[in-house]
Tab-separated table of C-alpha atoms in Angstrom:
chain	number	residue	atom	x	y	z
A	4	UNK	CA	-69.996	-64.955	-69.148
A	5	UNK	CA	-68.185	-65.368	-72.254
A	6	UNK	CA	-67.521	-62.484	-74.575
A	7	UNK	CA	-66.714	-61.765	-78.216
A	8	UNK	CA	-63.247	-62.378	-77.647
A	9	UNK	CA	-61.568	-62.856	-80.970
A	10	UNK	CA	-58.509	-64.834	-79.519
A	11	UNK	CA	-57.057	-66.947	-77.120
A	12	UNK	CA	-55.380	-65.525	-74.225
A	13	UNK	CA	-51.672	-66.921	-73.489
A	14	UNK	CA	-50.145	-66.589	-69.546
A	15	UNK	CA	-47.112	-67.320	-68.155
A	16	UNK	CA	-47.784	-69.379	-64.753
A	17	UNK	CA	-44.419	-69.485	-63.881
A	18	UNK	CA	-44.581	-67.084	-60.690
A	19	UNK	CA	-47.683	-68.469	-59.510
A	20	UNK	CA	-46.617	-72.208	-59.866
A	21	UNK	CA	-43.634	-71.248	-57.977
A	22	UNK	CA	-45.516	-69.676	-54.554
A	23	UNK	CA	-48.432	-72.188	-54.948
A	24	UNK	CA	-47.951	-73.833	-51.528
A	25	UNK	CA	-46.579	-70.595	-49.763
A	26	UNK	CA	-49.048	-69.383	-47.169
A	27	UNK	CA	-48.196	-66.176	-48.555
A	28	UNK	CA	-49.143	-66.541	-51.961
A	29	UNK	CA	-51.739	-63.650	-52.314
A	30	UNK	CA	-49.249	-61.214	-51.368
A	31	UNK	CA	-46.954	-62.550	-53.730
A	32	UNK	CA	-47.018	-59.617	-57.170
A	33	UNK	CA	-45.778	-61.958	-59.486
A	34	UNK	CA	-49.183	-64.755	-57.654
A	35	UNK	CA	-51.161	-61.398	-58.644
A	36	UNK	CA	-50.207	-60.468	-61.781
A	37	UNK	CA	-51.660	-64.247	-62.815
A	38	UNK	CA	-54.278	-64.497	-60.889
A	39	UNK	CA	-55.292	-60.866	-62.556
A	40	UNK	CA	-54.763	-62.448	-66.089
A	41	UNK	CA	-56.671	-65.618	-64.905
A	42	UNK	CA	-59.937	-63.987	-63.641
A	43	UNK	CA	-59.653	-62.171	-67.219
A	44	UNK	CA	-59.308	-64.746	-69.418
A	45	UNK	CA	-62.145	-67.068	-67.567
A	46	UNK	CA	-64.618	-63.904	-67.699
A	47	UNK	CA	-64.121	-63.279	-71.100
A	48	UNK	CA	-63.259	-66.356	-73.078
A	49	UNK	CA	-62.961	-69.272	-70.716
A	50	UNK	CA	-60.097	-70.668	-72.760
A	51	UNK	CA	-56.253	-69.586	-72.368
A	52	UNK	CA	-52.829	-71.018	-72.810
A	53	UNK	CA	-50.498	-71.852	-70.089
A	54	UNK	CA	-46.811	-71.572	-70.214
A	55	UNK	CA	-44.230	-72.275	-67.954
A	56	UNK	CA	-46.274	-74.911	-66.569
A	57	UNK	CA	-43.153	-76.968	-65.834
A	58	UNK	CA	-43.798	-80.315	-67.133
A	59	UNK	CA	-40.826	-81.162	-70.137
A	60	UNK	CA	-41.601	-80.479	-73.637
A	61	UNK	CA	-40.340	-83.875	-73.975
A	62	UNK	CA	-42.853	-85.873	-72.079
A	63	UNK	CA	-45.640	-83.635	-74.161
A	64	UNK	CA	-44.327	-85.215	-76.900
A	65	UNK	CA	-44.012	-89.120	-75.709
A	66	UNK	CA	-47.638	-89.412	-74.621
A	67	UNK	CA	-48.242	-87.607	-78.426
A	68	UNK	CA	-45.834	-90.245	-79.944
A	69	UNK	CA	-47.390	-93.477	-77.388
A	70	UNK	CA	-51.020	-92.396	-78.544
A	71	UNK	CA	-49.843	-92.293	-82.292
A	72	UNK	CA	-48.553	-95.627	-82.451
A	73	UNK	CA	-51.477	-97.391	-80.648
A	74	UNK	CA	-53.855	-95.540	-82.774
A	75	UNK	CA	-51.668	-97.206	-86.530
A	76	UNK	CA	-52.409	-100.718	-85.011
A	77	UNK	CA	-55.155	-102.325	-86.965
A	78	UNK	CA	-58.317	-102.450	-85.068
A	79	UNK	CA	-57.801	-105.877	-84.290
A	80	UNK	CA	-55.116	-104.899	-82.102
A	81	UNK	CA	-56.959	-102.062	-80.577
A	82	UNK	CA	-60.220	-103.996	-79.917
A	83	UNK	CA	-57.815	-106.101	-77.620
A	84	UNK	CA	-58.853	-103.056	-74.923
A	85	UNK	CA	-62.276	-102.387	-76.157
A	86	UNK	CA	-64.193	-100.447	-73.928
A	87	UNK	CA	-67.808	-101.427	-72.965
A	88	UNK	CA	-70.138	-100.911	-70.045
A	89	UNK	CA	-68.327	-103.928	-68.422
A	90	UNK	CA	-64.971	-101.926	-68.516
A	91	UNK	CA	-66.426	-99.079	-66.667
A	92	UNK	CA	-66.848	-97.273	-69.750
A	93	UNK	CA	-63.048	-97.227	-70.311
A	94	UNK	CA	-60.895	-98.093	-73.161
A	95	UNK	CA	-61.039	-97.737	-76.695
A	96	UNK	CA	-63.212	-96.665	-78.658
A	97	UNK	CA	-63.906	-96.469	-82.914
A	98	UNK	CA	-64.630	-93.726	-85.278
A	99	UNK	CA	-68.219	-92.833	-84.848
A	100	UNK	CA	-68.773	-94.905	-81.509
A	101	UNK	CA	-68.948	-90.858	-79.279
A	102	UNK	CA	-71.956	-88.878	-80.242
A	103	UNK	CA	-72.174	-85.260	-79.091
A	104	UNK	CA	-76.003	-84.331	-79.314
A	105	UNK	CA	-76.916	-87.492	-81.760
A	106	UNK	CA	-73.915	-86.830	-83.930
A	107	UNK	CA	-71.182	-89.399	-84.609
A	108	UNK	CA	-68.069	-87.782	-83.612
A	109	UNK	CA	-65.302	-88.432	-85.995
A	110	UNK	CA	-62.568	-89.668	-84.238
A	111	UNK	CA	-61.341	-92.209	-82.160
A	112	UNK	CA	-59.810	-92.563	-78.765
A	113	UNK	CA	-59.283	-94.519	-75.470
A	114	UNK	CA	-60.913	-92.740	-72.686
A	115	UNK	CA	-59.446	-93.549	-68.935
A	116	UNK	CA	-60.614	-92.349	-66.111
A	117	UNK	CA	-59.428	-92.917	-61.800
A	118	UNK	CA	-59.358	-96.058	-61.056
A	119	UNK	CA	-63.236	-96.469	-58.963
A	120	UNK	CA	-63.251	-100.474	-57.105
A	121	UNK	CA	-65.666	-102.210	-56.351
A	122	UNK	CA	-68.464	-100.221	-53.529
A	123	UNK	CA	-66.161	-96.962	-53.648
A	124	UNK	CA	-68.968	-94.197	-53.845
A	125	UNK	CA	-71.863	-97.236	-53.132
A	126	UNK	CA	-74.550	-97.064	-55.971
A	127	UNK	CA	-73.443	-93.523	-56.984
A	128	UNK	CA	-70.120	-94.783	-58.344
A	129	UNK	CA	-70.979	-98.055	-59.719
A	130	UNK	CA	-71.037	-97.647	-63.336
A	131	UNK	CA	-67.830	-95.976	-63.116
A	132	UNK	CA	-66.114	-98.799	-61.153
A	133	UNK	CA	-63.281	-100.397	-63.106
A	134	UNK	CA	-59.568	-100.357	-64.128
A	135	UNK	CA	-57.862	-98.339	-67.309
A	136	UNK	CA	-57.120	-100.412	-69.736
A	137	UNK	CA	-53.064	-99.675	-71.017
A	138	UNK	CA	-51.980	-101.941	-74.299
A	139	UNK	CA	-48.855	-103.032	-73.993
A	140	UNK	CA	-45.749	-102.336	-75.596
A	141	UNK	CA	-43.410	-104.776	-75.122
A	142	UNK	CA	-39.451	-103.912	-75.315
A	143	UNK	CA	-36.518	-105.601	-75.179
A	144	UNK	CA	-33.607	-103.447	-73.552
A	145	UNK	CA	-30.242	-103.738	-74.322
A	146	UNK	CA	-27.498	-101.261	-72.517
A	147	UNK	CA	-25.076	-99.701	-74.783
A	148	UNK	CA	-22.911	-97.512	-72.197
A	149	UNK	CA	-22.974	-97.625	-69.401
A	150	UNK	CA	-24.307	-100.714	-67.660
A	151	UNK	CA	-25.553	-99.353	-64.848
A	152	UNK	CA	-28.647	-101.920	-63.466
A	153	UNK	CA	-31.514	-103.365	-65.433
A	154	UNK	CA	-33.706	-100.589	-66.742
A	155	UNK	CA	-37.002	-100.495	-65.469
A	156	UNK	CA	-39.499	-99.601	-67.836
A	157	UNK	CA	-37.857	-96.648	-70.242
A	158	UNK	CA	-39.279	-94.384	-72.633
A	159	UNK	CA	-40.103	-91.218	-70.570
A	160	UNK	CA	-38.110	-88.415	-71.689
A	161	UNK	CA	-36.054	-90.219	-74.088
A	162	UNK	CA	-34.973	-88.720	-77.900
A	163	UNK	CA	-34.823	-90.822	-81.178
A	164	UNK	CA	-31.146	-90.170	-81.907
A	165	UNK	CA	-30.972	-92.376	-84.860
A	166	UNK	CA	-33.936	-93.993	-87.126
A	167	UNK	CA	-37.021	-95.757	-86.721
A	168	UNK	CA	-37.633	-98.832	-88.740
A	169	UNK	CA	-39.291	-101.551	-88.060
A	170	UNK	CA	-39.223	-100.285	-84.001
A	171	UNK	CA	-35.835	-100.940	-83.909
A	172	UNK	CA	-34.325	-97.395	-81.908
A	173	UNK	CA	-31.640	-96.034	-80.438
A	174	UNK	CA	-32.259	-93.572	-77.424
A	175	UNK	CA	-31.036	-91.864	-74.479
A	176	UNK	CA	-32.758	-90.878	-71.818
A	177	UNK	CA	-32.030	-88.837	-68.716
A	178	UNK	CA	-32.846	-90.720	-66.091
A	179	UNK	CA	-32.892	-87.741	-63.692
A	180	UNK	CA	-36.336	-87.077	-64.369
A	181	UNK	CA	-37.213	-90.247	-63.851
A	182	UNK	CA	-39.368	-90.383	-60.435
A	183	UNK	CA	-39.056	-94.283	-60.145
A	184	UNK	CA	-35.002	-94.313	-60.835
A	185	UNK	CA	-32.700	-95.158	-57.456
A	186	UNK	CA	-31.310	-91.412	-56.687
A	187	UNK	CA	-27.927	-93.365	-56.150
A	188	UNK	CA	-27.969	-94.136	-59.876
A	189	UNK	CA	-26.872	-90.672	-60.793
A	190	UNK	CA	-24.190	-90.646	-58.754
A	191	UNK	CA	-22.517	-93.578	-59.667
A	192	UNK	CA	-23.466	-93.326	-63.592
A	193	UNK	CA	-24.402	-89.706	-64.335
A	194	UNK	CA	-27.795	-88.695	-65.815
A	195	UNK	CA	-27.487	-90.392	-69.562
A	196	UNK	CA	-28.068	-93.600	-70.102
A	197	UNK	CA	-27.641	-95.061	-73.771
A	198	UNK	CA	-29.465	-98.302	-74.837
A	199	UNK	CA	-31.064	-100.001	-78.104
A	200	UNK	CA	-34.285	-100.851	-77.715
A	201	UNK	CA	-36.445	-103.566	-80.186
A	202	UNK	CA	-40.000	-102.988	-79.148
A	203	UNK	CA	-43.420	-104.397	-80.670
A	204	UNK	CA	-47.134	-104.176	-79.697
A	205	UNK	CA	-48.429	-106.908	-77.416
A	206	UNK	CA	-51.682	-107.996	-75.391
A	207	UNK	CA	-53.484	-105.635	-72.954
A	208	UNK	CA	-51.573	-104.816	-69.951
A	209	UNK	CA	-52.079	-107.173	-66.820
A	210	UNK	CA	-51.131	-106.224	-63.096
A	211	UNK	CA	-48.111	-108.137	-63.020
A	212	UNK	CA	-46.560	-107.287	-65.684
A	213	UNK	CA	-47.102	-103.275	-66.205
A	214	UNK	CA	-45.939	-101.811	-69.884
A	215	UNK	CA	-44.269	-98.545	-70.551
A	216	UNK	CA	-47.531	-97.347	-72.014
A	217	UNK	CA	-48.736	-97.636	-68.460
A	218	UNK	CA	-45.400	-96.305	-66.428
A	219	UNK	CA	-45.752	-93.519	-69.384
A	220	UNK	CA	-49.419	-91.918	-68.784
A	221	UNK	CA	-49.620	-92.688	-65.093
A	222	UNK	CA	-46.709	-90.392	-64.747
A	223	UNK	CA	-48.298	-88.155	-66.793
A	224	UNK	CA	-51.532	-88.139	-65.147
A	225	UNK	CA	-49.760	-87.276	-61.687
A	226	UNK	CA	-47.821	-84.109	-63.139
A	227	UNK	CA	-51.236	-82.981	-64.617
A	228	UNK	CA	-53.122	-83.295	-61.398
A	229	UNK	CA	-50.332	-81.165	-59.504
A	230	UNK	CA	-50.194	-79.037	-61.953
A	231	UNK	CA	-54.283	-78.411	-62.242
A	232	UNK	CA	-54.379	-78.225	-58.406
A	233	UNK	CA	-51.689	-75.507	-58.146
A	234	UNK	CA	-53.922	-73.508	-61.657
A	235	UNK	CA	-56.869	-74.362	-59.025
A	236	UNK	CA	-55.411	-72.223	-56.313
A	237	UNK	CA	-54.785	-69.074	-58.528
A	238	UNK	CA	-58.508	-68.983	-59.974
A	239	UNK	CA	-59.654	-69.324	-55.910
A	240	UNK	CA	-58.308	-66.288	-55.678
A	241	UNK	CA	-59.509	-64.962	-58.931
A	242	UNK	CA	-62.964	-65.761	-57.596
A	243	UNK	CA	-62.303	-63.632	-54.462
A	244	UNK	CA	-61.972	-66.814	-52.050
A	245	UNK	CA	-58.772	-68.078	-50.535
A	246	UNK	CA	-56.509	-70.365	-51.980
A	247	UNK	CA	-57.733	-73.651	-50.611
A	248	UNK	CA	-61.123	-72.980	-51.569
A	249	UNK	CA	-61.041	-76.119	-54.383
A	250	UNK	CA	-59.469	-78.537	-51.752
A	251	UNK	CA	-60.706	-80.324	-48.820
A	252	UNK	CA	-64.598	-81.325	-49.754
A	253	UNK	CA	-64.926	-80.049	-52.926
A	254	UNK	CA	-61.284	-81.390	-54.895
A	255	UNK	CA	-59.199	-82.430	-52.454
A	256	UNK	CA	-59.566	-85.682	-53.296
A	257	UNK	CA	-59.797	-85.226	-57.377
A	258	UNK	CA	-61.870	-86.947	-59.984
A	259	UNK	CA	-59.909	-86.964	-63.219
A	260	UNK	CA	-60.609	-88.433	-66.579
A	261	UNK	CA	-58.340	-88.353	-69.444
A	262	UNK	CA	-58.640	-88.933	-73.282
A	263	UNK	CA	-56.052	-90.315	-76.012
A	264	UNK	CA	-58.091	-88.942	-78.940
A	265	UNK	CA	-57.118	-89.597	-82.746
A	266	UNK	CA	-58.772	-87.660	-85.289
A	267	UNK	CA	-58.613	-88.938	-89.029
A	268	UNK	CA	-56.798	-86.066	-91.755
A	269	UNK	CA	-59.219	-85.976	-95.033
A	270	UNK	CA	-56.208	-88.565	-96.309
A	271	UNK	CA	-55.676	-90.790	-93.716
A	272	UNK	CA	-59.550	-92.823	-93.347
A	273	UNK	CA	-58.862	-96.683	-93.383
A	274	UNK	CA	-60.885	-98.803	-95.599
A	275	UNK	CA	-62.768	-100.039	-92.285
A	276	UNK	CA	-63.791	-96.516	-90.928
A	277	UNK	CA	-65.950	-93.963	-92.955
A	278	UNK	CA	-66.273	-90.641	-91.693
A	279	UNK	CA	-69.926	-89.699	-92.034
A	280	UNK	CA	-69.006	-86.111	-92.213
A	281	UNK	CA	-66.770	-83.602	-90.926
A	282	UNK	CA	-67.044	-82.628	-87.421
A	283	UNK	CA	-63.810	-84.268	-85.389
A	284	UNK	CA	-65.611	-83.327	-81.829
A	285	UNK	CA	-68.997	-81.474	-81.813
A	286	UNK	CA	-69.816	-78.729	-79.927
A	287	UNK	CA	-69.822	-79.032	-76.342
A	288	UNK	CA	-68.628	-78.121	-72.983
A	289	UNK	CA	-66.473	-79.955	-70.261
A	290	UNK	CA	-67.890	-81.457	-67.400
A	291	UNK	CA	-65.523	-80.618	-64.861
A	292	UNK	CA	-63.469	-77.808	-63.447
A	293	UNK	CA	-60.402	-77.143	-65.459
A	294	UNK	CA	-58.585	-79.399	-68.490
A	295	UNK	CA	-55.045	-79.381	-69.997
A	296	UNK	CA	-54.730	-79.523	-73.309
A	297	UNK	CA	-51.750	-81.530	-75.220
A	298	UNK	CA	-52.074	-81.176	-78.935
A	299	UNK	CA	-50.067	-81.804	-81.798
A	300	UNK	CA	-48.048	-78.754	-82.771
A	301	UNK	CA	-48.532	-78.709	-86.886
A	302	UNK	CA	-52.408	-79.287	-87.181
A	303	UNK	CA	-54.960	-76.072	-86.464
A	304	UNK	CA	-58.497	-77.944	-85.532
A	305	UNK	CA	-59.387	-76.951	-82.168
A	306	UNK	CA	-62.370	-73.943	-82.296
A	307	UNK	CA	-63.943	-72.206	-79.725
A	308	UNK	CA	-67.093	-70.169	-79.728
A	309	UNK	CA	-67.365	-66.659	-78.886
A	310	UNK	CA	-70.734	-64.464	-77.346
A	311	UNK	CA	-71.954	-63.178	-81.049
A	312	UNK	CA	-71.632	-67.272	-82.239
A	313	UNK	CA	-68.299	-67.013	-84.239
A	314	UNK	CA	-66.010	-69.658	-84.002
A	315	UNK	CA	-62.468	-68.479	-82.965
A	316	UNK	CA	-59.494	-70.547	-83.888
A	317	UNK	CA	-57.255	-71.665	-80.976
A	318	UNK	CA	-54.233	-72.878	-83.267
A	319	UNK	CA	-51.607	-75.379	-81.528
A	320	UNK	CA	-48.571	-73.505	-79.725
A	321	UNK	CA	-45.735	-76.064	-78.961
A	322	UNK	CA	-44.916	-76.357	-75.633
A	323	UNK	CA	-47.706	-74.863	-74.152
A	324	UNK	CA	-51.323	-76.391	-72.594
A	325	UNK	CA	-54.817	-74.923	-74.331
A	326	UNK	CA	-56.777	-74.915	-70.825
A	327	UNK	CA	-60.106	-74.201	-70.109
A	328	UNK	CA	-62.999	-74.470	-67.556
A	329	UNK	CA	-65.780	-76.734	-67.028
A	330	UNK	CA	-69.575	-77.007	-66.062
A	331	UNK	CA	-68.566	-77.427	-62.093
A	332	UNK	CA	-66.338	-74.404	-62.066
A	333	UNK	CA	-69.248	-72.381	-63.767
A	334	UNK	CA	-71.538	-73.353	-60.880
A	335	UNK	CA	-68.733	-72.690	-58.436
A	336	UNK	CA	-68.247	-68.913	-59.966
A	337	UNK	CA	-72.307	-68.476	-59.877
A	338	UNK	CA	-71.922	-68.292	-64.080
A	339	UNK	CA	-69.158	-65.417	-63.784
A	340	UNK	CA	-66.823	-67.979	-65.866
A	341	UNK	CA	-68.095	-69.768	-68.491
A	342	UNK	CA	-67.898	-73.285	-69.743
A	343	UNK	CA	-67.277	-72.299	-72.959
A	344	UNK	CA	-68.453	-74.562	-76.248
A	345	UNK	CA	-65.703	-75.575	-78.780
A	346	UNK	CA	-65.570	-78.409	-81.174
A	347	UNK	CA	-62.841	-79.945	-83.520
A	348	UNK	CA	-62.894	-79.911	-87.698
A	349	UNK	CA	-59.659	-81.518	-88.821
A	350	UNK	CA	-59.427	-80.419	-92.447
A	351	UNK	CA	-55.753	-81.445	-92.575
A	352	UNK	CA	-54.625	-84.524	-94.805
A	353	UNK	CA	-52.799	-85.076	-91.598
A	354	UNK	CA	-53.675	-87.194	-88.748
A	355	UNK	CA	-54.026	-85.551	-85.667
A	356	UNK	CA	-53.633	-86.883	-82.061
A	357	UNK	CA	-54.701	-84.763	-78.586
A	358	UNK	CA	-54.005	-86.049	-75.250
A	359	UNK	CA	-56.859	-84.302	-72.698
A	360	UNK	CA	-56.269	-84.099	-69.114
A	361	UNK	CA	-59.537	-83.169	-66.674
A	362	UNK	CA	-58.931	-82.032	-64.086
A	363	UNK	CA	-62.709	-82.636	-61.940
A	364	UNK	CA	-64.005	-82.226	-57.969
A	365	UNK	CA	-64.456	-84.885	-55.544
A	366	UNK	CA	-66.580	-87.393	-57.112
A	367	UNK	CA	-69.021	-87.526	-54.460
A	368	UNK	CA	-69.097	-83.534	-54.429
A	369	UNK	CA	-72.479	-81.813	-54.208
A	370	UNK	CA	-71.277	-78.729	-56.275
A	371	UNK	CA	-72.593	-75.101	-55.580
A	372	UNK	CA	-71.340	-71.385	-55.978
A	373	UNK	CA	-68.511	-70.571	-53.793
A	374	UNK	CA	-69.422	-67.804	-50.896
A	375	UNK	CA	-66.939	-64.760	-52.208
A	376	UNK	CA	-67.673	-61.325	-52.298
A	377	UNK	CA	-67.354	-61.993	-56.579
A	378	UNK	CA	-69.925	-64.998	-56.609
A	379	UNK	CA	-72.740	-62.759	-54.657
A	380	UNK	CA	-71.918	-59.454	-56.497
A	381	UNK	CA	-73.125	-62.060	-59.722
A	382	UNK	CA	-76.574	-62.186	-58.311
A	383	UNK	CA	-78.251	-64.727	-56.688
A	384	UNK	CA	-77.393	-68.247	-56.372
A	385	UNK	CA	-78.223	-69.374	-60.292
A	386	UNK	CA	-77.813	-72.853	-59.988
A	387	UNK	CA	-78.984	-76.317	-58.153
A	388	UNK	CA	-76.401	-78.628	-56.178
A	389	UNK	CA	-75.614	-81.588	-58.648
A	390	UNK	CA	-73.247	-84.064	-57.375
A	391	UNK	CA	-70.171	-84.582	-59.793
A	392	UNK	CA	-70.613	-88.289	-60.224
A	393	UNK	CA	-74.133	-87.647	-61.148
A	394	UNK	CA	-73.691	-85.896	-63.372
A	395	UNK	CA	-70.426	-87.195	-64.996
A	396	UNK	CA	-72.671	-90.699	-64.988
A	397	UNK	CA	-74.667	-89.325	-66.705
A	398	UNK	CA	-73.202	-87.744	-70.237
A	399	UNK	CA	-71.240	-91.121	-69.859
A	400	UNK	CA	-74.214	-93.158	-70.592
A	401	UNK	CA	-75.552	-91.320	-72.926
A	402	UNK	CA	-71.941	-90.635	-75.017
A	403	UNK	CA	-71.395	-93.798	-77.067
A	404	UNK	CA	-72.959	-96.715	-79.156
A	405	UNK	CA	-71.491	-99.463	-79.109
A	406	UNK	CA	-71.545	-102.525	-82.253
C-alpha cells in the first residue's frame, strides 16, 4: 500500500547478500537491519535503490555501451532481429511498436525473455516458446602483451584506454572476472590481458557461432538472477515467512524477461521515427516479482507515482540498481506491497538507454498470498490464483503492433 513518499529509498545490501545462503541468516543483525529497511521501503513506496549489490560497475556499463551501439545501427540492421509472434515475441522492436493502455510508447528496444522450446509448459507456454535473438558483433582480436591463448569472446569488463574511431580500440580486460577463462590462465599470465580489437556489426547471431553481444548479456542475466534470488530471500522475511519462501514451487525455477530499451532525447529522432508525443514508457506496473534497474547515469527520466497522484522523480545514481516490485509479489504480500505505477518522459536532448532485468516466479506458478502472520494481519485473502504465464501471455499479446 503505497504512500506519499516523496523519495526513493537507497539500502545497502551488502550484509544481507553476504549471509544469503547461511541457515542462520535471520539471526544475522546486519540480515535484519535490511530486511527492516526492505519491508519499509516495499510498504511505503515499492521502489528503492540497491547498493552493494556486488556485480562490477564495469559490466553496468558494457551492457549500457552494447545496447547503445546496436540501437545507432540503421534500422535496416536492427530489423535483421525483428521480433514478431513467430520469434516468441522476442527481439527488436521500433519507436511506437509498445503501447501501454492504447498509447504508442516512445522508445525502442529488444525485449528477451528465457529461452521456452518447443512443448515446455504444453499449451500454456506456447506463445512464449522461442530463442533470444543476440546481433552480432563481430571482432577481430589481436594480442598485444602477453600472448597467452586465443581469446574467447572479450569485452566483459574491459576499459577503452585509448580512442574510438571507426571501432578500432584498444582495451584491457581482467580476465579474472571472467567465469568462462581457464583458472590456470592467471597463473601463468596474471589477470591483464592487453589486445587491439577491430570490431563491426554483423548478421543475427546463430548457435554455432555465438557473438560477444551474446557471451555479454547471458552473463549478465545469470548475475541478475542470483542477485534477485538472494533480494528474494530478505523480503521472505520482510513478509514474516522464512527465507525459502520464493523458492521451490513458486521461483525456484525463475521466469525472467529482460529489456534493452532506447529512448529518443528531444534531439536525437531519426528522419524514419516520429515521436507522436512525449511519454518514453507510460504508466504501468511490472508483472512479476522484483526488477533491477540499469540506467544511464547523466539522464533523470524515470518517475514514480506516489498515494496523493504526484509523480516523484527517481533520478539515476551510478553504480547502483533502481528496484522495485511487481504484480505477483503484491498478490504474494495480500496487497501489503505495492506494484507501484511509474512511467518514463525523457526531456533530455540526450539519448537515453536502460537495461531492465525481471526477476518473475515459476512460469507455471499459480500465484497466491503467502501464509505469514503479516499476509493474514492484511485481511483476508484479496486476490484470485492467476498462473504467471497466464498472465505474462497475456499483456504480451496485447503490448505491440506490429507493420
Amino acid at each position: 500500500m503505497a504512500t506519499d513518499f516523496s523519495s526513493i529509498p537507497m539500502i545497502d545490501i551488502s550484509s544481507l547478500l553476504a549471509k544469503a545462503d547461511d541457515p542462520k541468516m535471520a539471526e544475522n543483525p546486519g540480515v535484519l537491519e535490511v530486511v527492516r529497511q526492505l519491508d519499509k521501503a516495499c510498504t511505503e513506496a515499492g521502489f528503492f535503490y540497491v547498493k552493494g549489490h556486488g556485480i562490477p560497475d564495469t559490466l553496468l556499463k558494457v551492457v549500457k555501451d552494447v545496447t547503445r551501439r546496436f540501437f545507432e545501427l540503421p534500422y535496416e540492421e536492427k530489423a535483421k532481429i525483428k521480433m514478431t509472434p513467430a520469434t516468441g515475441y522476442r527481439g527488436y522492436q521500433r519507436i511506437g511498436e509498445n503501447i501501454t493502455k492504447d498509447v504508442p510508447d516512445m522508445h525502442e528496444a529488444i525485449d528477451c525473455y528465457r529461452e521456452v522450446t518447443r512443448g515446455m509448459y504444453g499449451d500454456l507456454g506456447k506463445v512464449m516458446e522461442g530463442s533470444n535473438q543476440w546481433y552480432t558483433e563481430m571482432g577481430f582480436f589481436f594480442l598485444l602483451m602477453p600472448i597467452p591463448v586465443l581469446i574467447y569472446y572479450l569485452i566483459y569488463d574491459s576499459d577503452i584506454l585509448a580512442f574510438d574511431s571507426l571501432h578500432l580500440r584498444v582495451e584491457s580486460i581482467n580476465i579474472q572476472k571472467m567465469s568462462f577463462f581457464p583458472k590456470i590462465m592467471l597463473k601463468s599470465f596474471g589477470t591483464d590481458v592487453w589486445f587491439l580489437r577491430l570490431s563491426f556489426w554483423g548478421s543475427p547471431c546463430r548457435p554455432q557461432n555465438p557473438p560477444t553481444c551474446k557471451i555479454i548479456m547471458e552473463e549478465y542475466i545469470s548475475l541478475c538472477t542470483e542477485l534477485a534470488r538472494k533480494i528474494m530471500r530478505g523480503i521472505a522475511l520482510a513478509l514474516g515467512g522464512s527465507p525459502d519462501e520464493f523458492e521451490g514451487r513458486r521461483a525456484g525455477d525463475p521466469f525472467w524477461v529482460m529489456r534493452l530499451i532506447g529512448y529518443p532525447g528531444v534531439s536525437t529522432v531519426n528522419a524514419t521515427d516520429v515521436l507522436k508525443n512525449d511519454i518514453g514508457c507510460g504508466a504501468h506496473t511490472d508483472y512479476g516479482l522484483l526488477t533491477l534497474l540499469n540506467q544511464d547515469d547523466d539522464i533523470n527520466a524515470l518517475q514514480v507515482k506516489n498515494l496523493s497522484g504526484e509523480w516523484i522523480s527517481a533520478p539515476p545514481v551510478p553504480g547502483s540498481f533502481v528496484c522495485n516490485i511487481g504484480d505477483m509479489l503484491k498478490i504474494y504480500s495480500n496487497g501489503l506491497y505495492e506494484s507501484t505505477f511509474h512511467r518514463v518522459i525523457n526531456n533530455s536532448p540526450k539519448y537515453r538507454v536502460s537495461v531492465v532485468y525481471f526477476y518473475e516466479t515459476n512460469f507455471d506458478t499459480a500465484v497466491e498470498p503467502l501464509d505469514t502472520h503479516k499476509t493474514k494481519a492484511n485481511g483476508n485473502k484479496k486476490f484470485g490464483r492467476p498462473l504467471y504465464g497466464e498472465h505474462l501471455t497475456r499483456k504480451v499479446l496485447t503490448n505491440f503492433v506490429f507493420e
